[in-house]
Coordinates of C-alpha atoms in Angstrom, one line a residue:
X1061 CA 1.7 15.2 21.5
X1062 CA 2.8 18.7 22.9
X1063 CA 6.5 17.5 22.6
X1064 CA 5.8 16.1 18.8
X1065 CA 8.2 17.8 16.6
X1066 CA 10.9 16.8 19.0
X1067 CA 10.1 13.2 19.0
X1068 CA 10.1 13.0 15.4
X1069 CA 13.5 14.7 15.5
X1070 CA 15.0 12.2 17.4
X1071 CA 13.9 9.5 15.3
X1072 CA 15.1 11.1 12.4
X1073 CA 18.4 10.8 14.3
X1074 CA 18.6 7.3 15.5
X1075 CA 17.5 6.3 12.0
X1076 CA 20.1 7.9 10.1
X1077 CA 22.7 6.8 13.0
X1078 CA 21.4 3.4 12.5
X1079 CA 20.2 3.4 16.0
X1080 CA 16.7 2.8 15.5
X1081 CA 14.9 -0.2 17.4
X1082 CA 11.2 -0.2 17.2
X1083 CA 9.3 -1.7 20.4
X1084 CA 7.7 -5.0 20.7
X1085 CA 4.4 -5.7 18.9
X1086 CA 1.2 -6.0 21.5
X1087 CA -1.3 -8.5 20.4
X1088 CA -4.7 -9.3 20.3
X1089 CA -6.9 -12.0 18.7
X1090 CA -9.9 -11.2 16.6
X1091 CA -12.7 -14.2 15.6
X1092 CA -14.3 -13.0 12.5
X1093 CA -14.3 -14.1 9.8
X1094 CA -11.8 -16.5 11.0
X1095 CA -9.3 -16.7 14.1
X1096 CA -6.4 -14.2 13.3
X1097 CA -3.8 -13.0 15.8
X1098 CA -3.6 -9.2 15.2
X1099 CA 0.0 -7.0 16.0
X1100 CA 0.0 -3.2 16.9
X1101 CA 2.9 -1.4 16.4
X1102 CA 3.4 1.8 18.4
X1103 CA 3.2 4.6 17.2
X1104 CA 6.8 5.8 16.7
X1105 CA 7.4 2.5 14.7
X1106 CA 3.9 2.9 12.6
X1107 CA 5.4 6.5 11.8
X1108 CA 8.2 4.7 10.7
X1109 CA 6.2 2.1 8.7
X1110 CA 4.4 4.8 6.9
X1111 CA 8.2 6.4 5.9
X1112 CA 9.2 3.5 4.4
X1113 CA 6.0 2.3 2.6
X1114 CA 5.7 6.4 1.0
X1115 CA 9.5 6.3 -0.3
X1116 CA 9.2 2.6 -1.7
X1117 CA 6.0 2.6 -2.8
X1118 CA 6.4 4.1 -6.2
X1119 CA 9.2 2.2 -7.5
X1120 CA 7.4 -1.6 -6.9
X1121 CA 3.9 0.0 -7.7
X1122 CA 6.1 0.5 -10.9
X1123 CA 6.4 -3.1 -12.0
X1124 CA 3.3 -4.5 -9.9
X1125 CA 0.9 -6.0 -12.1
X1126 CA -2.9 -4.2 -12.9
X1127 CA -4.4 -7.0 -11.4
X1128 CA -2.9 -7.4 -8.3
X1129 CA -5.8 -5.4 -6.4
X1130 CA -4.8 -5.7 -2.9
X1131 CA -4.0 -2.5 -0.5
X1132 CA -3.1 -0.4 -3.3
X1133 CA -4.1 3.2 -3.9
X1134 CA -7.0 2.9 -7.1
X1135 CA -7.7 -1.0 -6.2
X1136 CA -9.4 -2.6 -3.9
X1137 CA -12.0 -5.6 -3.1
X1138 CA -14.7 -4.1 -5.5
X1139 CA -12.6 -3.8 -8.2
X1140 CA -10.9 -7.3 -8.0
X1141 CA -14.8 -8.6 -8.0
X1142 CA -15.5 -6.6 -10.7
X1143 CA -12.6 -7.8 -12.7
X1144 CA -13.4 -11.4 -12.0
X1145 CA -16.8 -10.9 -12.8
X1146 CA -15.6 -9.5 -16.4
X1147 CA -13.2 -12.4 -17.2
X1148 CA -15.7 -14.4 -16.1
X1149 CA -18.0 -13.5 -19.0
X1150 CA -15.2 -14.4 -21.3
X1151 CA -14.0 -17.8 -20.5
X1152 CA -15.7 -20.8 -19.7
X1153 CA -13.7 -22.5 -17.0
X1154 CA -11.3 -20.8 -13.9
X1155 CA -8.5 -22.3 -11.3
X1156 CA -9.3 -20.7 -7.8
X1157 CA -6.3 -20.6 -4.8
X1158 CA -5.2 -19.6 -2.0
X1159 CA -1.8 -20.0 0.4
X1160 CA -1.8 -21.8 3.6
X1161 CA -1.4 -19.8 6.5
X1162 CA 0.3 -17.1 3.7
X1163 CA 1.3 -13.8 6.1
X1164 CA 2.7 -16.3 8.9
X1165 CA 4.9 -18.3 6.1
X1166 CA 6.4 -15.5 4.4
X1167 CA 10.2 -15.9 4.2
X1168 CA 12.1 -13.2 5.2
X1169 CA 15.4 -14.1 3.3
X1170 CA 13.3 -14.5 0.3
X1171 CA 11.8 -11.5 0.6
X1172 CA 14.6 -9.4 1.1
X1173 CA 15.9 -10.9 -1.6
X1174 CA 12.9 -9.4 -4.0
X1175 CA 12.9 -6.0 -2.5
X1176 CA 17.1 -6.2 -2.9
X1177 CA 16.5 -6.5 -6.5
X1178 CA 14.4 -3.1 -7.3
X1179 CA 16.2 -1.6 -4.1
X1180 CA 19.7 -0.9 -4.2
X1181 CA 19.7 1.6 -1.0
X1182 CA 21.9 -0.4 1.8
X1183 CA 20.3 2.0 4.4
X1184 CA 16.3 1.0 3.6
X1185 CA 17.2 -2.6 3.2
X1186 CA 18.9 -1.8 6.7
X1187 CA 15.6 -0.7 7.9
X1188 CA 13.8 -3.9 5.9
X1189 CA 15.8 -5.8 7.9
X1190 CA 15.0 -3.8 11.4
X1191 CA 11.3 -4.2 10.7
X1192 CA 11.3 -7.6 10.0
X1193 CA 13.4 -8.3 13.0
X1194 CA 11.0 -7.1 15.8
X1195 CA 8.3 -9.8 14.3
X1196 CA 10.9 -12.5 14.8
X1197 CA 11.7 -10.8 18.4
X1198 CA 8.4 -9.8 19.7
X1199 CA 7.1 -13.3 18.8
X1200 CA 10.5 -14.9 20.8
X1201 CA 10.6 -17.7 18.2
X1202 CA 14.0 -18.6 16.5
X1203 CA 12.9 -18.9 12.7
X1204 CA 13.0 -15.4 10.2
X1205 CA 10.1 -16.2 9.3
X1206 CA 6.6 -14.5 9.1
X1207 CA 5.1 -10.7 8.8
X1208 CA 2.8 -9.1 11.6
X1209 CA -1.4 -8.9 10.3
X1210 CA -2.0 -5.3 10.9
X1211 CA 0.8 -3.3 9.7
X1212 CA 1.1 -1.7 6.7
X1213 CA 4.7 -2.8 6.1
X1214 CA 3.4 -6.2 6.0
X1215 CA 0.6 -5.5 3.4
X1216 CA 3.1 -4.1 1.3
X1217 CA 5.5 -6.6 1.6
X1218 CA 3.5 -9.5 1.1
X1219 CA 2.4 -8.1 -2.4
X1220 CA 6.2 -7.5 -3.3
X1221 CA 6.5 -11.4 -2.0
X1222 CA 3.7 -12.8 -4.8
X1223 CA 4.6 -9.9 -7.6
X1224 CA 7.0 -12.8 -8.3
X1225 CA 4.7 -15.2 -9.0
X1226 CA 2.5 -12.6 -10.8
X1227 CA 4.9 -12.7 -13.8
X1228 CA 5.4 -16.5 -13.6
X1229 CA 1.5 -17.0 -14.4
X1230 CA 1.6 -13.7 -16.6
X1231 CA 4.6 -14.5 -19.0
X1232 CA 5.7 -18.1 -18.5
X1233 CA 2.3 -20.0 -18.5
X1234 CA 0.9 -17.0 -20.5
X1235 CA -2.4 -16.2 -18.9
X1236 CA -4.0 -13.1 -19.8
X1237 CA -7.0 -12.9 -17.8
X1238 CA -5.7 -14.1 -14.0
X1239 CA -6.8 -11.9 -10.8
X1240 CA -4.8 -11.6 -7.3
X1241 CA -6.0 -10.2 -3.9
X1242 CA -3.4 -10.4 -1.8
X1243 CA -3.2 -15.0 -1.7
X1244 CA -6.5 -15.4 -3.2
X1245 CA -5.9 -15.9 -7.0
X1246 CA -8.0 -16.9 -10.0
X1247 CA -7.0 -18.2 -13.3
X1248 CA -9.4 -18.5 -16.4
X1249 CA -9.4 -20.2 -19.5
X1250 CA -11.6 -22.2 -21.7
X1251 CA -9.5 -25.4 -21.1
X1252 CA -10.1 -27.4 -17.9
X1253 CA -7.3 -29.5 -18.4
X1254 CA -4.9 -26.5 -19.0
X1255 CA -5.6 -25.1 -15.5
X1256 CA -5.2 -28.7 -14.0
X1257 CA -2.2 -29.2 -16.0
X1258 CA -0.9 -25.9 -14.8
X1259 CA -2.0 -26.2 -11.2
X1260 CA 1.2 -28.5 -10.6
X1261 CA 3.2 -26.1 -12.2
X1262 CA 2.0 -23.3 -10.1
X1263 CA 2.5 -25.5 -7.0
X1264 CA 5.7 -26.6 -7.6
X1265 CA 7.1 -22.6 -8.4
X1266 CA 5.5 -21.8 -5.1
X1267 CA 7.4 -24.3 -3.2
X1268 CA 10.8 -23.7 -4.8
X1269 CA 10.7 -20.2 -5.4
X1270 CA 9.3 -18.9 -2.3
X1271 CA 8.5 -21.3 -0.1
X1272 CA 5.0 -21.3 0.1
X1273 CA 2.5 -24.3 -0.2
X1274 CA -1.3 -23.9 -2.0
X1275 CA -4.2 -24.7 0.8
X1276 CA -5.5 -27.9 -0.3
X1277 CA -9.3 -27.2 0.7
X1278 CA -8.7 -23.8 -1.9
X1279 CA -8.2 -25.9 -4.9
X1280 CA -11.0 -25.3 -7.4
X1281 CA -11.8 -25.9 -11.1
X1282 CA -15.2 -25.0 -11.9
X1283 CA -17.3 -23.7 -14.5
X1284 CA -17.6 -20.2 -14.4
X1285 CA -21.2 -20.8 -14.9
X1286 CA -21.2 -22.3 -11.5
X1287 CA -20.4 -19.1 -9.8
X1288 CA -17.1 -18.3 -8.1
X1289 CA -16.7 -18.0 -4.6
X1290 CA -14.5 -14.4 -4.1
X1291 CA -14.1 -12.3 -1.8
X1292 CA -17.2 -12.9 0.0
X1293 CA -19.2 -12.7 -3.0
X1294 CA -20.4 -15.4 -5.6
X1295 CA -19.1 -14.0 -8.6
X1296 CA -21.5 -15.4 -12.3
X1297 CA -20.6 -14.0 -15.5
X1298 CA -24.1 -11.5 -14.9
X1299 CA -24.5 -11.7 -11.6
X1300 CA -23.3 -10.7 -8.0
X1301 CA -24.7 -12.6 -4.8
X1302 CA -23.5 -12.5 -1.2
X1303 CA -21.9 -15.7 0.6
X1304 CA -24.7 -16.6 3.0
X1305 CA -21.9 -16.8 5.9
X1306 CA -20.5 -13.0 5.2
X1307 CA -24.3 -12.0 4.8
X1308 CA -24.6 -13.7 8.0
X1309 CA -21.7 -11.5 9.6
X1310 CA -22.9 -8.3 8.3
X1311 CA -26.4 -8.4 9.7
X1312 CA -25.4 -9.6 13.2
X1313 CA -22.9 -6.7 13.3
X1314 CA -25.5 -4.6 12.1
X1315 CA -27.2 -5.8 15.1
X1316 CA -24.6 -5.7 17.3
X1317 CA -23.8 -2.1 16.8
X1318 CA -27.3 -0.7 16.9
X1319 CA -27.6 -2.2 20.6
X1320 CA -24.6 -0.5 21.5
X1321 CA -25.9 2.6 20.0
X1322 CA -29.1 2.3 22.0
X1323 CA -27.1 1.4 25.4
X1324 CA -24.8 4.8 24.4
X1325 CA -21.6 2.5 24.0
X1326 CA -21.2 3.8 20.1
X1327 CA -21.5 7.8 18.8
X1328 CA -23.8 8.6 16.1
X1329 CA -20.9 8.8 13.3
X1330 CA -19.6 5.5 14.7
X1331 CA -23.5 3.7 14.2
X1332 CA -23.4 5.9 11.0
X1333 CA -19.9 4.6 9.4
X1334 CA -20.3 0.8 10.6
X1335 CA -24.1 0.5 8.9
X1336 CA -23.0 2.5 5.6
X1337 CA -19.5 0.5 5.2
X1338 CA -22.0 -3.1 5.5
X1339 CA -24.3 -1.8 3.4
X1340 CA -22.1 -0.6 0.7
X1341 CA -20.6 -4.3 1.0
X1342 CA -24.3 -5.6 0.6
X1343 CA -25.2 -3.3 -1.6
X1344 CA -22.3 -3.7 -4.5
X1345 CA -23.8 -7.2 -5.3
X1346 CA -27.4 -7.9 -7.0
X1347 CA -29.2 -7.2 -3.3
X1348 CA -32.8 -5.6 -4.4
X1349 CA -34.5 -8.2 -2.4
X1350 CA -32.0 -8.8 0.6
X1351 CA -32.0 -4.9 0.8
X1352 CA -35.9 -5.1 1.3
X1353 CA -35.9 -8.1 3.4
X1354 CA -33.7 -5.9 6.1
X1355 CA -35.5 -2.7 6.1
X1356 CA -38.8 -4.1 5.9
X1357 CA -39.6 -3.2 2.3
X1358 CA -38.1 0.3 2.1
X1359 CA -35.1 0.1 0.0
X1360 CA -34.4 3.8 0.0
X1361 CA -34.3 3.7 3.9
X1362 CA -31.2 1.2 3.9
X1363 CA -29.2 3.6 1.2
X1364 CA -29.7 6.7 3.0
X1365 CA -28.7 5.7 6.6

């Protein structure tokens, strides 16, 4: 860190030489909520990452859609609940899906293909290309094929990769009230056959367009009534309730980091940060009685930790 400024200098100069290779990802795999195979870049290349993300940012956040709530400065989880939950209370029926295996399907001549069309710049679709490269490289397989889970280039990228079919749903099968979070999207309407008519439609411009394929356990159409499984949430029309396996989660890693508190494994602003960050994610649905079943009756005790 002493020798900062001249590191930065001399990736300023083997990116505008065109001499820039970033270093292979290291991996590890996490378990919850489901088995994911997380890459870290290093830190030169993440410095990078954020250079890229800052100068292209504006232009796509330009032409994303409002409901695309994923990773983007003003969104978030919350709010995508929150929207549901409101379109919710004014249709009767919704389409629910999600993308198999989305992040490790992405095509990457399809993607530069949709960045290519807002970004004329040869030299950041040189650096798209670099990016991109080291997943293909680090992972030794042959295929372009696939972003890295952890990086924010990815993030970003896979939102520029579904914008696409954003507009599709928006202005070719016309639906106004339709909500994405990252590959989880909902469709409402008061017409069930609509959405099932439109559910082959929406399949069939995944596979062509980008080659992507709907996971077949995702496909729902319910009555919003029923309650609509979101985010970790089930969403009603006037009410908010957590899924019993993500309450599940966030109490045994409340547990979890208390005992490593009291063995001195965890700092008090680490204990402090985890228990307020599940407890704001407990807290945002209808939890009165969940909130009293933790902390024994005081609800005030849970808010204030």
């Amino acid at each position: 860190m002493y020798h900062c400024e001249r590191y930065l200098f001399e990736l300023q100069t083997e990116l505008s030489e065109k001499r820039y290779q970033p270093q292979p990802y290291k991996y590890f795999t996490i378990h919850e909520p489901k088995e994911r195979l997380i890459s870290v870049a290093a830190f030169r290349d993440r410095v990078v990452h954020h250079a890229l993300v800052n100068i292209i940012e504006p232009i796509f956040e330009s032409v994303f859609i409002k409901d695309s709530y994923a990773t983007r400065k003003g969104k978030g989880l919350h709010l995508a609940v929150s929207t549901a939950q409101n379109y919710a209370k004014r249709h009767q029926w919704y389409l629910k899906l999600d993308i198999q295996k989305y992040f490790a399907t992405i095509d990457h001549d399809i993607l530069l293909k949709l960045i290519g069309r807002k970004i004329k710049d040869p030299d950041i679709i040189w650096l798209c290309k670099v990016i991109l490269q080291n997943q293909t490289d680090s992972m030794g397989v042959i295929s372009n094929q696939g972003l890295p889970v952890g990086n924010l280039t990815s993030q970003f990228f896979a939102n520029i990769y579904l914008n696409h079919f954003d507009y599709f749903v928006k202005h070719t099968l016309r639906y106004d009230a339709y909500i994405r979070y990252m590959d989880d999207f909902i469709l409402f309407s008061d017409n069930p056959n609509e959405l099932k008519k439109d559910l082959k439609g929406i399949e069939q411009f995944l596979t062509q367009n980008l080659a992507l394929n709907i996971k077949a356990k995702s496909k729902q159409i319910n009555r919003v009534s029923l309650g609509i499984p979101f985010l970790g949430y089930r969403v009603f029309p006037n009410l908010l309730r957590i899924r019993k396996e993500n309450l599940q989660r966030c109490l045994k890693g409340i547990s979890k980091t208390e005992k490593e508190y009291a063995k001195g494994k965890v700092s008090d602003e680490k204990l402090y940060q985890s228990t307020r960050s599940r407890l704001g994610y407990l807290g945002f649905a209808n939890s009165a009685r969940l909130y009293k079943s933790i902390w024994g009756g005081n609800q005030q005790a849970g808010q204030t930790v």
